[in-house]
């Protein structure tokens, strides 16, 4: 595969995204061609660090320091970020030094938030190691942590200066983690490029990753701070986040929750009226991929959980509805009407 390059021009500067097999082994050279640090700090987790941390850190000739956090969404907390701060202070990190996130979506979100807030901002490189992170969360600058009241309620928009995506890293993923990432791939097929839904059956992962990232780049470049078009990236996430919360962020993976949320959102589209019922086709695609589609909690519980979601504005909730594969609509729904609709799906 030839090197694929995408550039995201954000309000605070340029974010370069490179995609190619074997890119991890070029990471130090790529980083040092962009940054001029005196030291590097790498954050990874207990799943990824044993496989890739030494392979990355040994590429650098300058001092490298590391933080290995426990794996899992339940550790996506402010206390984890504080631990990273302390490690960076002990390492003598300055605002000119480089912070690298080596891991999946949780590591990327936590490290990105640490980078945005430590010394009011330090340079950041994302090296995503899961499918979910490669196609979605490593690009676009959304960072954050969870609170008991809800997911990603504390965070910042902070673009990585560099994103290095190596599809070879997916070969070491457990099957269920790979499947988890397919939920975000299917999301992109639903909201922006229906051809992605056909590509899934051919399992051409390099093309899938590139097409998803290209969509994410285009959307973020038009709406960096999530006030308009970028909301379409939340397809399936409103109900999905509510399901994650009800499972205490341990009973469902993010991809499983998004899959359930997309299936529910498609049924919601039907309840609001559509010329074409796509719920059966989407359910078939999700189930064939190995993802769940049925709500596991009562509608009343889900309604109460989603009222704390960031996508709620006053008395309305912005829902992303798909009435035609490849195209999404942002539809504000009054809380009372949403309550009634949830009881129908």
Coordinates of C-alpha atoms in Angstrom, one line a residue:
X1 CA 0.0 0.0 0.0
X2 CA 1.3 3.4 -0.9
X3 CA 1.5 6.1 1.8
X4 CA -1.8 7.9 2.1
X5 CA -1.7 11.5 3.4
X6 CA -4.5 13.7 4.5
X7 CA -4.3 17.1 6.0
X8 CA -6.8 18.6 8.4
X9 CA -6.6 22.4 8.7
X10 CA -7.9 23.4 12.1
X11 CA -8.2 26.7 13.9
X12 CA -5.0 26.1 15.8
X13 CA -3.0 24.8 12.8
X14 CA -2.4 21.8 10.6
X15 CA -2.9 18.1 11.5
X16 CA -1.1 15.7 9.2
X17 CA -2.5 12.2 8.9
X18 CA -0.5 9.3 7.4
X19 CA -1.8 5.9 6.6
X20 CA 0.3 2.9 5.6
X21 CA 1.2 -0.6 6.7
X22 CA 4.5 -0.6 8.6
X23 CA 4.2 3.0 9.7
X24 CA 4.9 2.2 13.3
X25 CA 8.5 1.4 12.5
X26 CA 8.9 4.9 11.0
X27 CA 7.3 6.7 13.9
X28 CA 10.3 8.3 15.4
X29 CA 11.5 9.7 12.0
X30 CA 8.1 11.0 11.2
X31 CA 7.8 12.6 14.6
X32 CA 11.2 14.3 14.5
X33 CA 10.5 15.7 11.1
X34 CA 7.5 17.5 12.5
X35 CA 8.4 18.2 16.2
X36 CA 11.7 19.4 17.8
X37 CA 11.4 17.9 21.3
X38 CA 14.2 17.4 23.9
X39 CA 12.2 14.5 25.3
X40 CA 9.3 12.3 24.5
X41 CA 6.6 10.9 26.8
X42 CA 4.5 8.0 25.6
X43 CA 1.2 7.0 27.1
X44 CA -0.1 3.5 26.5
X45 CA -2.2 0.9 28.4
X46 CA -1.8 -2.5 29.8
X47 CA -3.1 -4.2 26.7
X48 CA -1.0 -2.4 24.1
X49 CA 2.2 -1.6 26.0
X50 CA 3.5 -5.2 26.2
X51 CA 3.3 -5.5 22.4
X52 CA 4.3 -2.1 21.0
X53 CA 5.8 0.2 23.6
X54 CA 9.4 -1.0 23.4
X55 CA 9.2 -1.1 19.7
X56 CA 8.2 2.5 19.6
X57 CA 10.4 3.9 22.4
X58 CA 13.6 2.3 21.2
X59 CA 13.4 4.3 17.9
X60 CA 14.2 7.5 19.6
X61 CA 17.7 8.6 20.5
X62 CA 16.5 11.3 22.9
X63 CA 15.1 10.5 26.4
X64 CA 11.8 8.6 26.4
X65 CA 9.5 8.4 29.4
X66 CA 6.3 6.3 29.6
X67 CA 3.0 6.0 31.5
X68 CA 1.1 2.8 31.2
X69 CA -2.5 3.1 32.4
X70 CA -5.0 0.3 33.1
X71 CA -6.9 -0.7 30.0
X72 CA -10.7 -0.1 29.9
X73 CA -13.3 2.6 29.7
X74 CA -13.8 2.4 33.4
X75 CA -10.4 4.1 33.8
X76 CA -11.3 7.0 31.6
X77 CA -11.3 9.3 34.6
X78 CA -9.8 12.5 35.8
X79 CA -7.8 10.6 38.3
X80 CA -6.0 8.8 35.4
X81 CA -5.2 12.1 33.7
X82 CA -3.8 13.4 37.0
X83 CA -1.5 10.4 37.1
X84 CA -0.2 11.3 33.6
X85 CA 0.4 14.9 34.8
X86 CA 2.5 13.7 37.7
X87 CA 4.5 11.4 35.4
X88 CA 5.2 14.2 32.9
X89 CA 6.3 16.6 35.7
X90 CA 8.6 13.9 37.1
X91 CA 10.1 13.5 33.5
X92 CA 10.7 17.3 33.3
X93 CA 8.3 17.7 30.3
X94 CA 8.1 21.2 28.9
X95 CA 5.8 22.9 26.4
X96 CA 8.2 22.1 23.6
X97 CA 8.4 18.4 24.3
X98 CA 6.2 15.6 22.7
X99 CA 3.4 13.6 24.1
X100 CA 2.4 10.4 22.1
X101 CA -0.8 8.4 22.6
X102 CA -0.1 4.8 21.7
X103 CA -3.3 2.8 22.0
X104 CA -7.0 2.7 21.3
X105 CA -9.8 5.2 21.8
X106 CA -9.6 5.4 25.5
X107 CA -5.8 6.0 25.5
X108 CA -6.2 8.6 22.7
X109 CA -9.0 10.5 24.5
X110 CA -7.2 10.5 27.8
X111 CA -3.8 11.4 26.4
X112 CA -5.3 14.1 24.2
X113 CA -7.0 15.7 27.2
X114 CA -3.7 15.6 29.1
X115 CA -1.9 17.2 26.2
X116 CA -4.5 19.9 25.9
X117 CA -4.3 20.9 29.6
X118 CA -0.8 20.1 30.8
X119 CA 1.1 23.5 30.8
X120 CA -1.9 24.8 28.8
X121 CA -1.0 22.6 25.9
X122 CA 1.9 20.4 24.7
X123 CA 2.5 18.9 21.2
X124 CA 0.6 15.7 20.5
X125 CA 1.0 12.7 18.2
X126 CA -1.7 10.0 18.0
X127 CA -0.7 6.4 17.1
X128 CA -4.0 4.5 17.1
X129 CA -3.8 0.7 17.6
X130 CA -7.4 -0.3 17.3
X131 CA -9.8 -0.2 14.3
X132 CA -12.2 2.1 16.2
X133 CA -9.3 4.6 16.9
X134 CA -7.9 4.4 13.4
X135 CA -11.1 5.1 11.6
X136 CA -12.5 7.6 14.1
X137 CA -11.3 8.8 17.5
X138 CA -7.7 9.5 16.7
X139 CA -8.7 12.1 14.1
X140 CA -10.5 15.4 14.8
X141 CA -9.2 16.5 18.1
X142 CA -12.0 15.5 20.5
X143 CA -10.5 14.6 23.8
X144 CA -12.1 13.9 27.2
X145 CA -12.9 11.7 30.1
X146 CA -16.1 10.4 31.7
X147 CA -17.9 11.4 34.9
X148 CA -20.3 9.2 36.8
X149 CA -23.1 11.3 35.3
X150 CA -22.1 10.6 31.7
X151 CA -19.6 9.9 29.0
X152 CA -17.0 12.5 27.8
X153 CA -18.5 15.3 29.9
X154 CA -15.1 16.8 30.6
X155 CA -12.8 17.4 27.7
X156 CA -11.4 19.8 25.1
X157 CA -11.0 20.2 21.3
X158 CA -7.3 19.7 20.8
X159 CA -5.9 18.6 17.4
X160 CA -3.0 16.3 17.2
X161 CA -0.2 17.8 15.1
X162 CA 0.5 14.3 13.7
X163 CA -1.6 11.0 13.3
X164 CA 0.2 7.9 12.3
X165 CA -2.1 5.0 11.2
X166 CA -0.6 1.6 10.7
X167 CA -3.2 -1.0 9.7
X168 CA -0.7 -3.8 10.5
X169 CA -1.3 -3.1 14.2
X170 CA -4.8 -4.4 13.8
X171 CA -3.4 -7.9 13.3
X172 CA -2.8 -8.3 17.0
X173 CA -6.3 -7.3 18.0
X174 CA -8.6 -9.8 19.7
X175 CA -11.5 -10.6 17.3
X176 CA -14.0 -8.9 19.6
X177 CA -12.0 -5.6 19.6
X178 CA -11.8 -5.6 15.8
X179 CA -15.5 -6.2 15.6
X180 CA -16.0 -3.4 18.0
X181 CA -14.4 -1.0 15.6
X182 CA -16.6 -2.1 12.7
X183 CA -19.5 -0.3 14.4
X184 CA -17.8 3.0 13.5
X185 CA -17.0 1.8 10.0
X186 CA -20.7 1.0 9.5
X187 CA -21.6 4.4 10.9
X188 CA -19.6 6.1 8.2
X189 CA -21.3 4.0 5.5
X190 CA -24.6 5.0 6.9
X191 CA -24.0 8.8 7.2
X192 CA -21.7 9.6 4.3
X193 CA -20.5 6.9 1.9
X194 CA -22.8 3.9 1.3
X195 CA -20.0 2.1 -0.7
X196 CA -18.2 1.5 2.7
X197 CA -21.1 -0.9 3.5
X198 CA -20.2 -3.0 0.5
X199 CA -16.4 -2.8 1.2
X200 CA -17.0 -4.5 4.6
X201 CA -17.7 -7.8 2.9
X202 CA -14.4 -7.6 1.0
X203 CA -12.5 -6.8 4.2
X204 CA -10.2 -4.4 2.4
X205 CA -9.1 -2.7 5.6
X206 CA -6.6 -0.2 4.1
X207 CA -9.3 1.2 1.8
X208 CA -11.9 1.2 4.6
X209 CA -9.6 3.1 7.0
X210 CA -8.7 5.7 4.4
X211 CA -12.3 6.3 3.3
X212 CA -13.5 6.6 6.9
X213 CA -10.7 9.0 7.9
X214 CA -11.3 11.1 4.8
X215 CA -14.9 11.5 5.8
X216 CA -13.9 12.4 9.3
X217 CA -11.3 14.9 8.0
X218 CA -13.8 16.6 5.7
X219 CA -16.5 16.9 8.3
X220 CA -14.2 18.2 11.1
X221 CA -12.6 20.7 8.7
X222 CA -16.0 22.2 8.0
X223 CA -17.2 22.1 11.7
X224 CA -14.3 21.7 14.0
X225 CA -16.1 22.4 17.3
X226 CA -19.2 20.3 16.8
X227 CA -21.9 23.0 16.4
X228 CA -23.3 21.9 13.0
X229 CA -22.3 19.3 10.4
X230 CA -20.0 17.4 12.8
X231 CA -23.0 16.2 14.7
X232 CA -23.7 13.6 12.0
X233 CA -20.7 11.7 13.4
X234 CA -22.9 11.1 16.5
X235 CA -25.2 8.7 14.6
X236 CA -26.0 5.9 17.1
X237 CA -24.2 7.6 19.9
X238 CA -27.0 9.3 21.8
X239 CA -28.8 6.1 22.7
X240 CA -25.4 4.3 22.6
X241 CA -23.9 6.5 25.3
X242 CA -27.0 6.1 27.4
X243 CA -26.7 2.3 27.2
X244 CA -23.0 2.5 28.2
X245 CA -23.9 4.6 31.2
X246 CA -26.6 2.1 32.3
X247 CA -24.0 -0.6 32.0
X248 CA -21.5 1.4 34.1
X249 CA -19.2 1.5 31.2
X250 CA -18.2 -2.1 31.7
X251 CA -21.1 -4.2 30.4
X252 CA -20.9 -3.0 26.8
X253 CA -18.0 -1.9 24.7
X254 CA -18.3 1.4 22.9
X255 CA -18.8 -0.3 19.5
X256 CA -21.5 -2.6 20.8
X257 CA -23.3 0.4 22.3
X258 CA -23.0 2.4 19.1
X259 CA -24.4 -0.6 17.1
X260 CA -27.4 -0.8 19.4
X261 CA -27.8 2.9 19.2
X262 CA -27.7 3.0 15.4
X263 CA -30.3 0.2 15.1
X264 CA -32.5 2.1 17.6
X265 CA -32.0 5.4 15.7
X266 CA -33.0 3.8 12.5
X267 CA -36.2 2.6 14.1
X268 CA -36.7 6.1 15.4
X269 CA -36.4 7.4 11.8
X270 CA -39.2 5.0 10.8
X271 CA -41.4 6.2 13.7
X272 CA -41.0 9.8 12.6
X273 CA -41.9 8.8 9.0
X274 CA -39.7 7.7 6.1
X275 CA -40.3 6.5 2.6
X276 CA -37.9 3.6 3.0
X277 CA -37.5 1.3 5.9
X278 CA -33.7 0.7 6.3
X279 CA -33.8 -0.8 9.8
X280 CA -33.9 -4.4 8.6
X281 CA -30.9 -3.9 6.3
X282 CA -28.9 -2.1 9.0
X283 CA -29.7 -4.8 11.5
X284 CA -28.6 -7.5 9.1
X285 CA -25.3 -5.7 8.4
X286 CA -24.6 -5.2 12.2
X287 CA -25.5 -8.8 13.1
X288 CA -23.5 -10.3 10.3
X289 CA -20.5 -8.3 11.6
X290 CA -21.1 -9.7 15.0
X291 CA -22.6 -6.7 16.7
X292 CA -25.7 -6.5 18.9
X293 CA -28.8 -4.6 17.8
X294 CA -31.3 -5.0 20.6
X295 CA -31.8 -2.6 23.5
X296 CA -30.9 -4.3 26.8
X297 CA -32.7 -1.8 29.1
X298 CA -36.1 -0.4 29.5
X299 CA -37.1 2.6 27.4
X300 CA -37.7 4.8 30.5
X301 CA -34.2 4.0 31.8
X302 CA -32.7 4.9 28.5
X303 CA -34.7 8.1 28.3
X304 CA -33.5 9.3 31.7
X305 CA -29.9 8.3 30.9
X306 CA -29.7 10.2 27.6
X307 CA -31.1 13.4 29.1
X308 CA -27.6 14.1 30.5
X309 CA -26.0 13.7 27.0
X310 CA -24.0 16.6 25.6
X311 CA -26.2 16.6 22.5
X312 CA -29.2 17.9 24.5
X313 CA -29.9 21.6 24.0
X314 CA -32.5 23.0 26.4
X315 CA -35.6 21.0 26.0
X316 CA -34.5 19.3 22.7
X317 CA -32.1 16.5 21.8
X318 CA -30.3 16.5 18.5
X319 CA -30.8 13.1 16.9
X320 CA -29.0 11.9 13.8
X321 CA -31.4 10.1 11.5
X322 CA -30.6 8.2 8.4
X323 CA -33.4 7.9 5.8
X324 CA -31.1 6.9 2.9
X325 CA -27.7 5.1 3.2
X326 CA -25.0 7.6 2.7
X327 CA -26.9 10.6 4.0
X328 CA -27.7 11.8 7.5
X329 CA -30.0 14.5 8.9
X330 CA -29.7 16.4 12.2
X331 CA -33.1 16.5 13.7
X332 CA -33.9 18.3 16.9
X333 CA -36.5 16.4 18.9
X334 CA -38.4 17.8 21.8
X335 CA -37.8 15.8 25.0
X336 CA -41.5 15.0 25.4
X337 CA -41.8 13.7 21.9
X338 CA -38.6 11.7 22.2
X339 CA -40.0 10.1 25.3
X340 CA -43.1 8.9 23.3
X341 CA -41.0 7.8 20.4
X342 CA -38.7 5.7 22.6
X343 CA -41.7 3.8 23.8
X344 CA -42.5 2.8 20.2
X345 CA -39.1 1.4 19.2

